[in-house]
Short mmCIF file of C-alpha atoms and ligand atoms in Angstrom, two decimals:
data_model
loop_
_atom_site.label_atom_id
_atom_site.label_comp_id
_atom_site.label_asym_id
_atom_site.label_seq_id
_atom_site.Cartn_x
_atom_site.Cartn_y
_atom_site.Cartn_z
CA UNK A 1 76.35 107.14 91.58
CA UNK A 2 78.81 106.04 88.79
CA UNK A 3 77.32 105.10 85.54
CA UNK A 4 78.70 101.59 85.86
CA UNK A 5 80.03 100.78 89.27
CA UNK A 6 82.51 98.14 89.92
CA UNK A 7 82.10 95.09 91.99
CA UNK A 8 84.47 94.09 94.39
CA UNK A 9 85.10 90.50 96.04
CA UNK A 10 86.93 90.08 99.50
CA UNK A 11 87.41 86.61 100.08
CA UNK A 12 88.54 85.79 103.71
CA UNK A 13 89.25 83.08 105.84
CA UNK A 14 87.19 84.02 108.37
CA UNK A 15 84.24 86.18 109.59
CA UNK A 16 86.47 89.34 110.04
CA UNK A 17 89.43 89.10 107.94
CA UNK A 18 88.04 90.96 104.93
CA UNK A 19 87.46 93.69 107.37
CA UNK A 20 90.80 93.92 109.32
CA UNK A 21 92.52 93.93 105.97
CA UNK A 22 90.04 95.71 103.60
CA UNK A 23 87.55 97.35 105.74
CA UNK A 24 89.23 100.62 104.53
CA UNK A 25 88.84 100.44 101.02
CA UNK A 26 84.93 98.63 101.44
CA UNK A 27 84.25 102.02 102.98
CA UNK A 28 85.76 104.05 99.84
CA UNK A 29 84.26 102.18 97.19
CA UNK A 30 80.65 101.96 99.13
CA UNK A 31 80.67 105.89 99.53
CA UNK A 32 81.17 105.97 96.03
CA UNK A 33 78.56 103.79 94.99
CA UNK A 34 80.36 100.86 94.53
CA UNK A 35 79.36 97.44 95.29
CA UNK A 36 81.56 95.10 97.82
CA UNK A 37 80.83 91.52 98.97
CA UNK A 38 82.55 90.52 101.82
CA UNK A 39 83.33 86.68 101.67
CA UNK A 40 84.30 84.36 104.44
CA UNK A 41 85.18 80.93 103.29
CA UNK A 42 84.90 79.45 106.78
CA UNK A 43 81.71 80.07 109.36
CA UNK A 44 83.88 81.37 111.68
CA UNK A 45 82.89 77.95 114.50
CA UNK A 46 86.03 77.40 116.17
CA UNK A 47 87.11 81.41 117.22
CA UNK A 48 86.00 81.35 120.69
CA UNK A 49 87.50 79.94 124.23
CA UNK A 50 83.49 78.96 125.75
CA UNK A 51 80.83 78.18 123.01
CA UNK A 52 81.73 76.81 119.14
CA UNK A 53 79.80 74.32 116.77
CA UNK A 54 76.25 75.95 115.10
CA UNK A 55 75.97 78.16 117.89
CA UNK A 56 78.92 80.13 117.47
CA UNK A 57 78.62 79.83 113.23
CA UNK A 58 75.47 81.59 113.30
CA UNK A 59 76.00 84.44 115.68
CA UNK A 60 79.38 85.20 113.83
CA UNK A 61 77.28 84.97 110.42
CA UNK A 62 75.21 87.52 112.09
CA UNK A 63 78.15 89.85 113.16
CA UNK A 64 79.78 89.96 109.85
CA UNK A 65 76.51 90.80 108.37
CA UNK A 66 76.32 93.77 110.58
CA UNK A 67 80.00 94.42 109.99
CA UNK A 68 79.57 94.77 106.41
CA UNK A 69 76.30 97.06 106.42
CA UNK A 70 78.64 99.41 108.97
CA UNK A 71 80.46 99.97 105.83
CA UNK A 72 77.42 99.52 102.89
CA UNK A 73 78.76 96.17 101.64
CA UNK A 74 77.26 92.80 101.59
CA UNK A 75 77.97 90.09 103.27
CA UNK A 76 78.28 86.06 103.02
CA UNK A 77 79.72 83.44 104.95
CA UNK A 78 80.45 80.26 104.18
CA UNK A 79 79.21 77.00 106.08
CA UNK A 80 82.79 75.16 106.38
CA UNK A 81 84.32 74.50 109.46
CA UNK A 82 86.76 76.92 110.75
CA UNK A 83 90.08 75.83 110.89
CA UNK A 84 90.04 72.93 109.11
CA UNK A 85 89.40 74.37 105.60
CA UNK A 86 91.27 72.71 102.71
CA UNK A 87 91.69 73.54 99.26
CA UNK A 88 89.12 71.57 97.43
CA UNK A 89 87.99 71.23 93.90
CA UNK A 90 84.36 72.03 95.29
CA UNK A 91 85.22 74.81 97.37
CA UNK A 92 86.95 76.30 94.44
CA UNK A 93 84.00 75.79 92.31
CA UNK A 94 82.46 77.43 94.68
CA UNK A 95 84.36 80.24 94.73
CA UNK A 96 84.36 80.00 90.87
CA UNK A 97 80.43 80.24 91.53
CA UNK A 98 80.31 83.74 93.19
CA UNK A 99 83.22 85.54 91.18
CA UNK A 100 81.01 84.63 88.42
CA UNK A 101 77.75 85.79 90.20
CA UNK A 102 78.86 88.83 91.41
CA UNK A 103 80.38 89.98 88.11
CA UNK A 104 83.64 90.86 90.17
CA UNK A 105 85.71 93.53 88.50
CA UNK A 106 88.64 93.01 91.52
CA UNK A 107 88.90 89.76 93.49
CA UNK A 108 90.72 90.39 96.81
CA UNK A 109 92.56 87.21 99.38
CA UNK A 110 94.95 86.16 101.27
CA UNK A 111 98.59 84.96 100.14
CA UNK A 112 98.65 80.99 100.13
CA UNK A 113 102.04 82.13 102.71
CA UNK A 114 100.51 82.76 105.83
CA UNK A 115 101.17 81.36 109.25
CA UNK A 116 97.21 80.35 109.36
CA UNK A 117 96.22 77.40 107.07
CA UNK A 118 92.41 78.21 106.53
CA UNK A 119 94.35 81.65 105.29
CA UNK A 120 96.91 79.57 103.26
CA UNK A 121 94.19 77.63 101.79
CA UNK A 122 91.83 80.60 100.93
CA UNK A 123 94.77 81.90 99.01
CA UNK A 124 95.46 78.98 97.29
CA UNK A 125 91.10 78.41 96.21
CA UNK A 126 91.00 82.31 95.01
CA UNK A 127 94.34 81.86 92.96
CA UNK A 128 93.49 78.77 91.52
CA UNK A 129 90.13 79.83 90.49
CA UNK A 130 90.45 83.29 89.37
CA UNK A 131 91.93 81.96 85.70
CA UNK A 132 89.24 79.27 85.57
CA UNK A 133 85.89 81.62 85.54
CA UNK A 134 86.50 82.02 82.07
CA UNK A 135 86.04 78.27 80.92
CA UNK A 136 82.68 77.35 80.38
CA UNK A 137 82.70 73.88 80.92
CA UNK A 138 83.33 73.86 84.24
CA UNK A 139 80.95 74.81 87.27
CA UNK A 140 78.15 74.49 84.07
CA UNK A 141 74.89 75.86 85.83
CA UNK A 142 77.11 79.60 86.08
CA UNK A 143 77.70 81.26 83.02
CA UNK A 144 81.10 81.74 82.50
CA UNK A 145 82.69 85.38 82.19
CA UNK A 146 84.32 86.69 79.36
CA UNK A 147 86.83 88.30 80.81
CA UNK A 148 89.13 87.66 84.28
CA UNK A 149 88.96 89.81 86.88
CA UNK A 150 92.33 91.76 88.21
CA UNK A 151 93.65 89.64 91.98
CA UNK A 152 95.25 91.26 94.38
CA UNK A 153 96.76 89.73 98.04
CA UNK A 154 95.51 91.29 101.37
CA UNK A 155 98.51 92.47 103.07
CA UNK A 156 100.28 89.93 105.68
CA UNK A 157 104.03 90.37 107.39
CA UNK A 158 105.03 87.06 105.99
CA UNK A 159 108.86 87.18 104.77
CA UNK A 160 109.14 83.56 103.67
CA UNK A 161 109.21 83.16 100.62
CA UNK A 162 109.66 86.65 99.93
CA UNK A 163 107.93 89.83 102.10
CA UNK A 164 104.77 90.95 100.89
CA UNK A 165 105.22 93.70 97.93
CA UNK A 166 102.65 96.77 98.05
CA UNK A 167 101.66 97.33 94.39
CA UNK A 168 98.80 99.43 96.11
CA UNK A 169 98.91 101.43 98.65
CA UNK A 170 95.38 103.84 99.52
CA UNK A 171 94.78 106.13 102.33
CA UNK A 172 91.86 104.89 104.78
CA UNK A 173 92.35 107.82 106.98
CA UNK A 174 89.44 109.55 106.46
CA UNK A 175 87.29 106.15 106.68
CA UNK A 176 89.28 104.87 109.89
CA UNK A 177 86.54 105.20 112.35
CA UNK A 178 83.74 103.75 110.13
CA UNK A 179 86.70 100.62 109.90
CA UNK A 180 86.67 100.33 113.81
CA UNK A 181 82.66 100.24 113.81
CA UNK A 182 82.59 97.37 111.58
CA UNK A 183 85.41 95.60 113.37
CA UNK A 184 83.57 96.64 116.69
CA UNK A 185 80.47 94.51 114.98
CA UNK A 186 82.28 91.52 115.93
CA UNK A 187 81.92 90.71 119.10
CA UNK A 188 82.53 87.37 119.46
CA UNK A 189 85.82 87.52 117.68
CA UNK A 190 87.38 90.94 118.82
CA UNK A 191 86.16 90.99 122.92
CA UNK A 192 85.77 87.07 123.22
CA UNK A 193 88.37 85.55 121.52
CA UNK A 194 91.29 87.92 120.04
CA UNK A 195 92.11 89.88 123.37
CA UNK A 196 89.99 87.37 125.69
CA UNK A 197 87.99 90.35 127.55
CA UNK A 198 84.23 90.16 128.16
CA UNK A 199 84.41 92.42 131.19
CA UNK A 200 84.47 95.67 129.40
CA UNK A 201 81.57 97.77 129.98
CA UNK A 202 79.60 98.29 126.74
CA UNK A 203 80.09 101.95 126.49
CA UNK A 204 83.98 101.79 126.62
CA UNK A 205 83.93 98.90 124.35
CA UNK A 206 84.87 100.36 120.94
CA UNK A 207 87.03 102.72 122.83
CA UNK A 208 89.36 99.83 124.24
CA UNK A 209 89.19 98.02 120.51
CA UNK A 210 90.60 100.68 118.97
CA UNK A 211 93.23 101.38 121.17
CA UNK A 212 93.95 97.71 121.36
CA UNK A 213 94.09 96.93 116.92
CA UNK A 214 96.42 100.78 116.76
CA UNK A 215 99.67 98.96 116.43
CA UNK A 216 98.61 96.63 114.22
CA UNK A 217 96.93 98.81 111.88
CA UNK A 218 99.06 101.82 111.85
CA UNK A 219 101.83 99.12 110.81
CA UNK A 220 101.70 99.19 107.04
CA UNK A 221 101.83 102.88 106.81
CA UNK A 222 104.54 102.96 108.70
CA UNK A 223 106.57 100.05 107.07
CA UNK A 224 105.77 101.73 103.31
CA UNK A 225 106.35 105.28 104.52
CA UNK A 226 109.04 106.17 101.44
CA UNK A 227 106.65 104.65 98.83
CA UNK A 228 103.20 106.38 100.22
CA UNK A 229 105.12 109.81 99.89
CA UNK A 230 106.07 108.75 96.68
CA UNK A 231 102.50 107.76 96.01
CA UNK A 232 100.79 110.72 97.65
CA UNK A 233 103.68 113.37 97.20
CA UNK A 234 105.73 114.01 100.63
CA UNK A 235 103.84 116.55 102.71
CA UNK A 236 100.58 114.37 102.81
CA UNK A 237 102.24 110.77 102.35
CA UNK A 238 104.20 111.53 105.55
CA UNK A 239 101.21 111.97 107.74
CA UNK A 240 98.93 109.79 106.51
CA UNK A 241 98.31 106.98 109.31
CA UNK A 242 96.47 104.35 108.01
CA UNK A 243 96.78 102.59 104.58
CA UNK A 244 95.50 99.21 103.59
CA UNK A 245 97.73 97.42 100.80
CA UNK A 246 97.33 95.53 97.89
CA UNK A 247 99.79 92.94 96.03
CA UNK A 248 99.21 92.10 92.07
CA UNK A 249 98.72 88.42 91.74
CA UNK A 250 99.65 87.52 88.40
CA UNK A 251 97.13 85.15 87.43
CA UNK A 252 94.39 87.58 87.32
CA UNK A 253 94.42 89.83 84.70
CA UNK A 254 97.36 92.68 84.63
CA UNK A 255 97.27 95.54 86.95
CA UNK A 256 97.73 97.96 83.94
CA UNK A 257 97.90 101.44 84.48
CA UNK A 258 94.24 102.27 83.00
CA UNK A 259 93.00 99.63 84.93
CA UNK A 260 94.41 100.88 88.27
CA UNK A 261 92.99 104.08 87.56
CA UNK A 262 89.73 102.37 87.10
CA UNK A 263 89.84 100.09 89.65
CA UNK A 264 90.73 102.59 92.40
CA UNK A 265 89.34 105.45 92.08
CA UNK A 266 90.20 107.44 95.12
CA UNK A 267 93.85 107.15 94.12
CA UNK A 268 95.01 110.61 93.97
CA UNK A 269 98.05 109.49 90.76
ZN1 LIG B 301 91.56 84.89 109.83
#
Protein backbone atom coordinates (compact mmCIF):
# COMPACT_ATOMS: atom_id res chain seq x y z
CA UNK A 1 0.00 0.00 0.00
CA UNK A 2 1.47 3.53 -0.64
CA UNK A 3 2.03 5.66 2.34
CA UNK A 4 -0.41 8.24 1.01
CA UNK A 5 -2.46 7.05 -1.90
CA UNK A 6 -4.05 9.31 -4.33
CA UNK A 7 -7.66 9.71 -5.03
CA UNK A 8 -8.98 9.73 -8.30
CA UNK A 9 -12.44 11.17 -9.67
CA UNK A 10 -14.05 9.91 -13.03
CA UNK A 11 -16.89 11.92 -13.72
CA UNK A 12 -19.14 10.52 -16.57
CA UNK A 13 -22.16 11.13 -18.27
CA UNK A 14 -23.49 8.03 -17.83
CA UNK A 15 -23.44 4.65 -15.96
CA UNK A 16 -20.52 3.26 -18.12
CA UNK A 17 -18.59 6.00 -19.55
CA UNK A 18 -15.97 6.23 -16.81
CA UNK A 19 -15.38 2.66 -17.61
CA UNK A 20 -15.17 2.59 -21.47
CA UNK A 21 -12.78 5.48 -21.20
CA UNK A 22 -10.92 4.91 -17.86
CA UNK A 23 -11.63 1.45 -16.86
CA UNK A 24 -7.89 0.85 -17.69
CA UNK A 25 -6.25 3.11 -15.53
CA UNK A 26 -9.15 2.40 -12.39
CA UNK A 27 -7.59 -1.04 -12.64
CA UNK A 28 -3.82 0.35 -12.31
CA UNK A 29 -4.32 2.67 -9.63
CA UNK A 30 -6.71 0.07 -7.56
CA UNK A 31 -3.89 -2.68 -7.81
CA UNK A 32 -1.75 -0.22 -6.42
CA UNK A 33 -3.73 0.78 -3.63
CA UNK A 34 -5.15 3.67 -4.91
CA UNK A 35 -8.54 4.94 -4.42
CA UNK A 36 -11.01 5.65 -7.61
CA UNK A 37 -14.64 6.87 -7.56
CA UNK A 38 -16.40 6.33 -10.51
CA UNK A 39 -19.03 9.17 -11.06
CA UNK A 40 -22.02 9.22 -13.32
CA UNK A 41 -23.76 12.52 -13.45
CA UNK A 42 -26.90 11.05 -15.01
CA UNK A 43 -28.85 7.66 -13.64
CA UNK A 44 -28.41 6.19 -16.71
CA UNK A 45 -32.91 6.11 -17.30
CA UNK A 46 -33.23 6.63 -20.85
CA UNK A 47 -30.35 3.84 -22.35
CA UNK A 48 -32.65 1.14 -23.20
CA UNK A 49 -35.17 0.31 -26.32
CA UNK A 50 -38.06 -1.69 -23.68
CA UNK A 51 -38.04 -0.47 -19.98
CA UNK A 52 -36.70 3.31 -18.72
CA UNK A 53 -37.96 5.66 -15.82
CA UNK A 54 -36.95 4.28 -11.94
CA UNK A 55 -36.85 0.93 -13.16
CA UNK A 56 -34.13 1.15 -15.47
CA UNK A 57 -32.16 4.01 -13.01
CA UNK A 58 -31.86 1.58 -10.37
CA UNK A 59 -30.78 -1.59 -12.08
CA UNK A 60 -28.08 0.52 -14.01
CA UNK A 61 -27.09 2.05 -10.44
CA UNK A 62 -26.71 -1.50 -9.56
CA UNK A 63 -24.53 -2.49 -12.64
CA UNK A 64 -22.11 0.28 -12.31
CA UNK A 65 -21.72 -0.62 -8.75
CA UNK A 66 -20.69 -4.03 -9.77
CA UNK A 67 -18.67 -2.56 -12.60
CA UNK A 68 -16.58 -0.60 -10.38
CA UNK A 69 -15.89 -3.38 -7.60
CA UNK A 70 -14.70 -5.60 -10.95
CA UNK A 71 -11.96 -3.16 -10.87
CA UNK A 72 -11.70 -2.17 -6.74
CA UNK A 73 -13.17 1.32 -7.21
CA UNK A 74 -16.23 2.88 -5.88
CA UNK A 75 -19.02 3.79 -7.34
CA UNK A 76 -21.89 6.63 -7.45
CA UNK A 77 -24.50 7.61 -9.67
CA UNK A 78 -26.30 10.43 -9.87
CA UNK A 79 -30.26 10.76 -9.78
CA UNK A 80 -30.68 13.18 -12.97
CA UNK A 81 -32.37 12.19 -15.88
CA UNK A 82 -30.41 10.79 -18.65
CA UNK A 83 -30.25 12.74 -21.55
CA UNK A 84 -31.53 15.73 -20.57
CA UNK A 85 -28.71 16.87 -18.21
CA UNK A 86 -27.82 20.58 -18.29
CA UNK A 87 -25.15 22.50 -16.86
CA UNK A 88 -26.51 23.91 -13.70
CA UNK A 89 -25.23 25.99 -10.90
CA UNK A 90 -26.55 23.08 -8.52
CA UNK A 91 -25.25 20.31 -10.36
CA UNK A 92 -21.94 21.99 -10.32
CA UNK A 93 -22.14 22.52 -6.69
CA UNK A 94 -22.66 19.29 -6.62
CA UNK A 95 -19.90 18.25 -8.29
CA UNK A 96 -17.98 20.94 -6.28
CA UNK A 97 -19.43 18.75 -3.27
CA UNK A 98 -17.67 15.40 -4.05
CA UNK A 99 -14.24 16.76 -5.50
CA UNK A 100 -14.15 18.26 -2.18
CA UNK A 101 -15.29 15.02 -0.32
CA UNK A 102 -13.24 12.75 -1.92
CA UNK A 103 -10.06 14.81 -1.52
CA UNK A 104 -9.43 14.22 -5.38
CA UNK A 105 -5.80 14.46 -6.29
CA UNK A 106 -6.88 14.00 -10.36
CA UNK A 107 -10.38 14.87 -11.59
CA UNK A 108 -11.11 13.02 -14.87
CA UNK A 109 -14.36 14.10 -17.76
CA UNK A 110 -15.43 14.49 -20.78
CA UNK A 111 -14.56 17.48 -23.29
CA UNK A 112 -17.60 20.02 -23.31
CA UNK A 113 -17.02 18.98 -27.55
CA UNK A 114 -18.73 15.91 -27.88
CA UNK A 115 -21.46 14.81 -30.21
CA UNK A 116 -23.60 13.78 -26.88
CA UNK A 117 -24.95 16.75 -24.81
CA UNK A 118 -25.27 15.04 -21.29
CA UNK A 119 -21.30 14.47 -22.32
CA UNK A 120 -20.97 18.16 -23.44
CA UNK A 121 -22.55 19.25 -20.34
CA UNK A 122 -20.56 16.97 -17.90
CA UNK A 123 -17.55 18.60 -19.42
CA UNK A 124 -18.64 21.87 -19.09
CA UNK A 125 -19.92 21.17 -14.80
CA UNK A 126 -16.29 19.45 -14.12
CA UNK A 127 -14.43 22.44 -15.90
CA UNK A 128 -16.31 25.00 -14.40
CA UNK A 129 -16.02 23.64 -11.01
CA UNK A 130 -12.64 22.32 -10.72
CA UNK A 131 -11.18 26.16 -10.07
CA UNK A 132 -14.07 26.87 -7.68
CA UNK A 133 -13.33 24.04 -4.82
CA UNK A 134 -10.93 26.31 -3.54
CA UNK A 135 -13.35 29.27 -2.52
CA UNK A 136 -14.86 28.84 0.63
CA UNK A 137 -17.83 30.70 0.35
CA UNK A 138 -19.45 28.78 -1.91
CA UNK A 139 -21.14 25.22 -1.45
CA UNK A 140 -20.55 26.39 2.61
CA UNK A 141 -21.52 23.04 4.46
CA UNK A 142 -18.04 21.41 2.41
CA UNK A 143 -14.90 22.60 3.49
CA UNK A 144 -13.14 24.02 0.85
CA UNK A 145 -9.64 22.56 -0.38
CA UNK A 146 -6.55 24.25 -0.30
CA UNK A 147 -5.28 23.30 -3.21
CA UNK A 148 -6.92 22.36 -6.97
CA UNK A 149 -6.73 19.21 -8.20
CA UNK A 150 -4.84 18.46 -11.78
CA UNK A 151 -8.11 17.86 -14.86
CA UNK A 152 -7.64 15.92 -17.48
CA UNK A 153 -10.32 15.08 -20.67
CA UNK A 154 -11.34 11.39 -21.34
CA UNK A 155 -10.38 10.75 -24.79
CA UNK A 156 -13.19 11.36 -27.65
CA UNK A 157 -12.56 11.48 -31.75
CA UNK A 158 -14.03 14.90 -31.84
CA UNK A 159 -12.02 17.19 -34.48
CA UNK A 160 -14.12 20.32 -34.13
CA UNK A 161 -12.75 22.61 -32.59
CA UNK A 162 -9.54 21.03 -32.64
CA UNK A 163 -8.82 16.89 -32.32
CA UNK A 164 -8.33 15.69 -29.00
CA UNK A 165 -4.44 16.07 -27.86
CA UNK A 166 -2.97 13.00 -25.75
CA UNK A 167 -0.87 14.65 -23.00
CA UNK A 168 -1.11 11.03 -21.47
CA UNK A 169 -0.92 8.14 -22.90
CA UNK A 170 -0.68 4.60 -20.36
CA UNK A 171 -0.63 1.05 -21.32
CA UNK A 172 -3.87 -0.96 -20.09
CA UNK A 173 -2.64 -4.06 -21.67
CA UNK A 174 -1.98 -6.00 -18.93
CA UNK A 175 -5.42 -4.86 -17.19
CA UNK A 176 -7.52 -5.35 -20.55
CA UNK A 177 -9.49 -8.29 -19.49
CA UNK A 178 -10.31 -7.05 -15.93
CA UNK A 179 -11.65 -3.70 -18.32
CA UNK A 180 -14.01 -6.11 -20.32
CA UNK A 181 -15.38 -7.68 -16.91
CA UNK A 182 -16.41 -4.42 -15.67
CA UNK A 183 -17.83 -3.33 -18.99
CA UNK A 184 -19.44 -6.92 -19.15
CA UNK A 185 -21.17 -5.70 -15.61
CA UNK A 186 -23.40 -3.70 -17.62
CA UNK A 187 -25.88 -5.41 -18.97
CA UNK A 188 -28.45 -3.28 -19.64
CA UNK A 189 -26.29 -0.87 -21.53
CA UNK A 190 -23.76 -3.16 -23.48
CA UNK A 191 -26.35 -6.38 -24.57
CA UNK A 192 -29.68 -4.25 -24.36
CA UNK A 193 -29.08 -1.11 -25.69
CA UNK A 194 -25.49 -0.46 -27.43
CA UNK A 195 -25.52 -3.56 -29.87
CA UNK A 196 -29.41 -4.35 -29.26
CA UNK A 197 -28.77 -8.28 -28.54
CA UNK A 198 -30.47 -10.09 -25.65
CA UNK A 199 -30.33 -13.44 -27.39
CA UNK A 200 -26.82 -14.30 -26.53
CA UNK A 201 -26.45 -17.20 -24.37
CA UNK A 202 -24.93 -16.19 -21.01
CA UNK A 203 -21.80 -18.15 -21.32
CA UNK A 204 -20.73 -16.55 -24.71
CA UNK A 205 -21.75 -13.25 -23.47
CA UNK A 206 -18.46 -11.55 -22.50
CA UNK A 207 -16.96 -13.41 -25.35
CA UNK A 208 -19.20 -11.56 -28.05
CA UNK A 209 -18.62 -8.03 -25.95
CA UNK A 210 -15.27 -8.13 -26.37
CA UNK A 211 -15.07 -8.96 -29.76
CA UNK A 212 -17.78 -6.46 -30.45
CA UNK A 213 -15.92 -2.99 -28.26
CA UNK A 214 -12.09 -4.38 -30.20
CA UNK A 215 -12.26 -1.69 -32.78
CA UNK A 216 -13.21 0.81 -30.71
CA UNK A 217 -10.80 0.29 -28.07
CA UNK A 218 -7.76 -0.73 -29.90
CA UNK A 219 -8.38 2.79 -31.71
CA UNK A 220 -6.31 5.16 -29.63
CA UNK A 221 -3.29 3.04 -29.65
CA UNK A 222 -3.37 2.84 -32.94
CA UNK A 223 -4.07 6.58 -33.81
CA UNK A 224 -0.99 7.66 -31.18
CA UNK A 225 1.28 4.85 -32.33
CA UNK A 226 4.53 7.40 -33.03
CA UNK A 227 3.99 9.11 -29.62
CA UNK A 228 3.45 5.71 -27.41
CA UNK A 229 6.91 4.52 -28.91
CA UNK A 230 8.15 7.69 -28.04
CA UNK A 231 6.59 7.31 -24.64
CA UNK A 232 7.42 3.66 -24.05
CA UNK A 233 10.65 3.45 -26.30
CA UNK A 234 9.95 1.62 -29.84
CA UNK A 235 10.16 -2.13 -29.33
CA UNK A 236 7.36 -2.13 -26.58
CA UNK A 237 5.37 1.13 -27.73
CA UNK A 238 4.85 -0.67 -31.08
CA UNK A 239 3.03 -3.60 -29.67
CA UNK A 240 1.27 -2.33 -27.07
CA UNK A 241 -2.63 -2.64 -27.97
CA UNK A 242 -4.55 -0.86 -25.71
CA UNK A 243 -3.95 2.63 -24.17
CA UNK A 244 -6.43 4.90 -22.54
CA UNK A 245 -5.57 8.79 -22.99
CA UNK A 246 -5.57 11.73 -21.11
CA UNK A 247 -5.76 15.60 -22.23
CA UNK A 248 -4.44 18.50 -19.66
CA UNK A 249 -7.27 20.85 -19.05
CA UNK A 250 -5.84 24.00 -18.10
CA UNK A 251 -7.97 25.12 -15.42
CA UNK A 252 -6.92 22.53 -13.04
CA UNK A 253 -3.75 22.85 -11.72
CA UNK A 254 -0.55 22.27 -14.22
CA UNK A 255 0.37 18.90 -15.37
CA UNK A 256 4.03 19.53 -14.21
CA UNK A 257 6.48 17.03 -14.66
CA UNK A 258 6.74 16.00 -10.78
CA UNK A 259 3.24 15.90 -10.70
CA UNK A 260 2.85 13.48 -13.65
CA UNK A 261 5.24 11.34 -12.09
CA UNK A 262 3.11 11.41 -9.05
CA UNK A 263 0.00 11.22 -10.46
CA UNK A 264 0.72 8.18 -12.67
CA UNK A 265 2.65 6.02 -11.33
CA UNK A 266 2.82 3.11 -13.67
CA UNK A 267 4.32 5.43 -16.26
CA UNK A 268 7.46 3.80 -17.19
CA UNK A 269 9.33 7.86 -18.12
ZN1 LIG B 1 -22.18 8.29 -22.32
Amino acid sequence: MPAKPLHILVFGAHPDDCEYLAGGITCLYSHLGHKVKLVSLTNGDAGHLDTSGAQLARRRRLEAAAAARAMGAESLVLDNHDGTLMPTLELRHEVIRIIREFRADLVLSHRPNDYHPDHRHTGVVVQDAINMVIVGNLVSFSPALNYIPVMMYLWDHFQKPYPFIPDVLVDIDEVYEQKIDALHCHTSQMYEFIFGKTDIPEDQRRAWLKGKVENDLVEPANMYRKKLQKVYGSEKGSRIRYVEAFEVCEYGSPLTDQERRRLFPFLSD
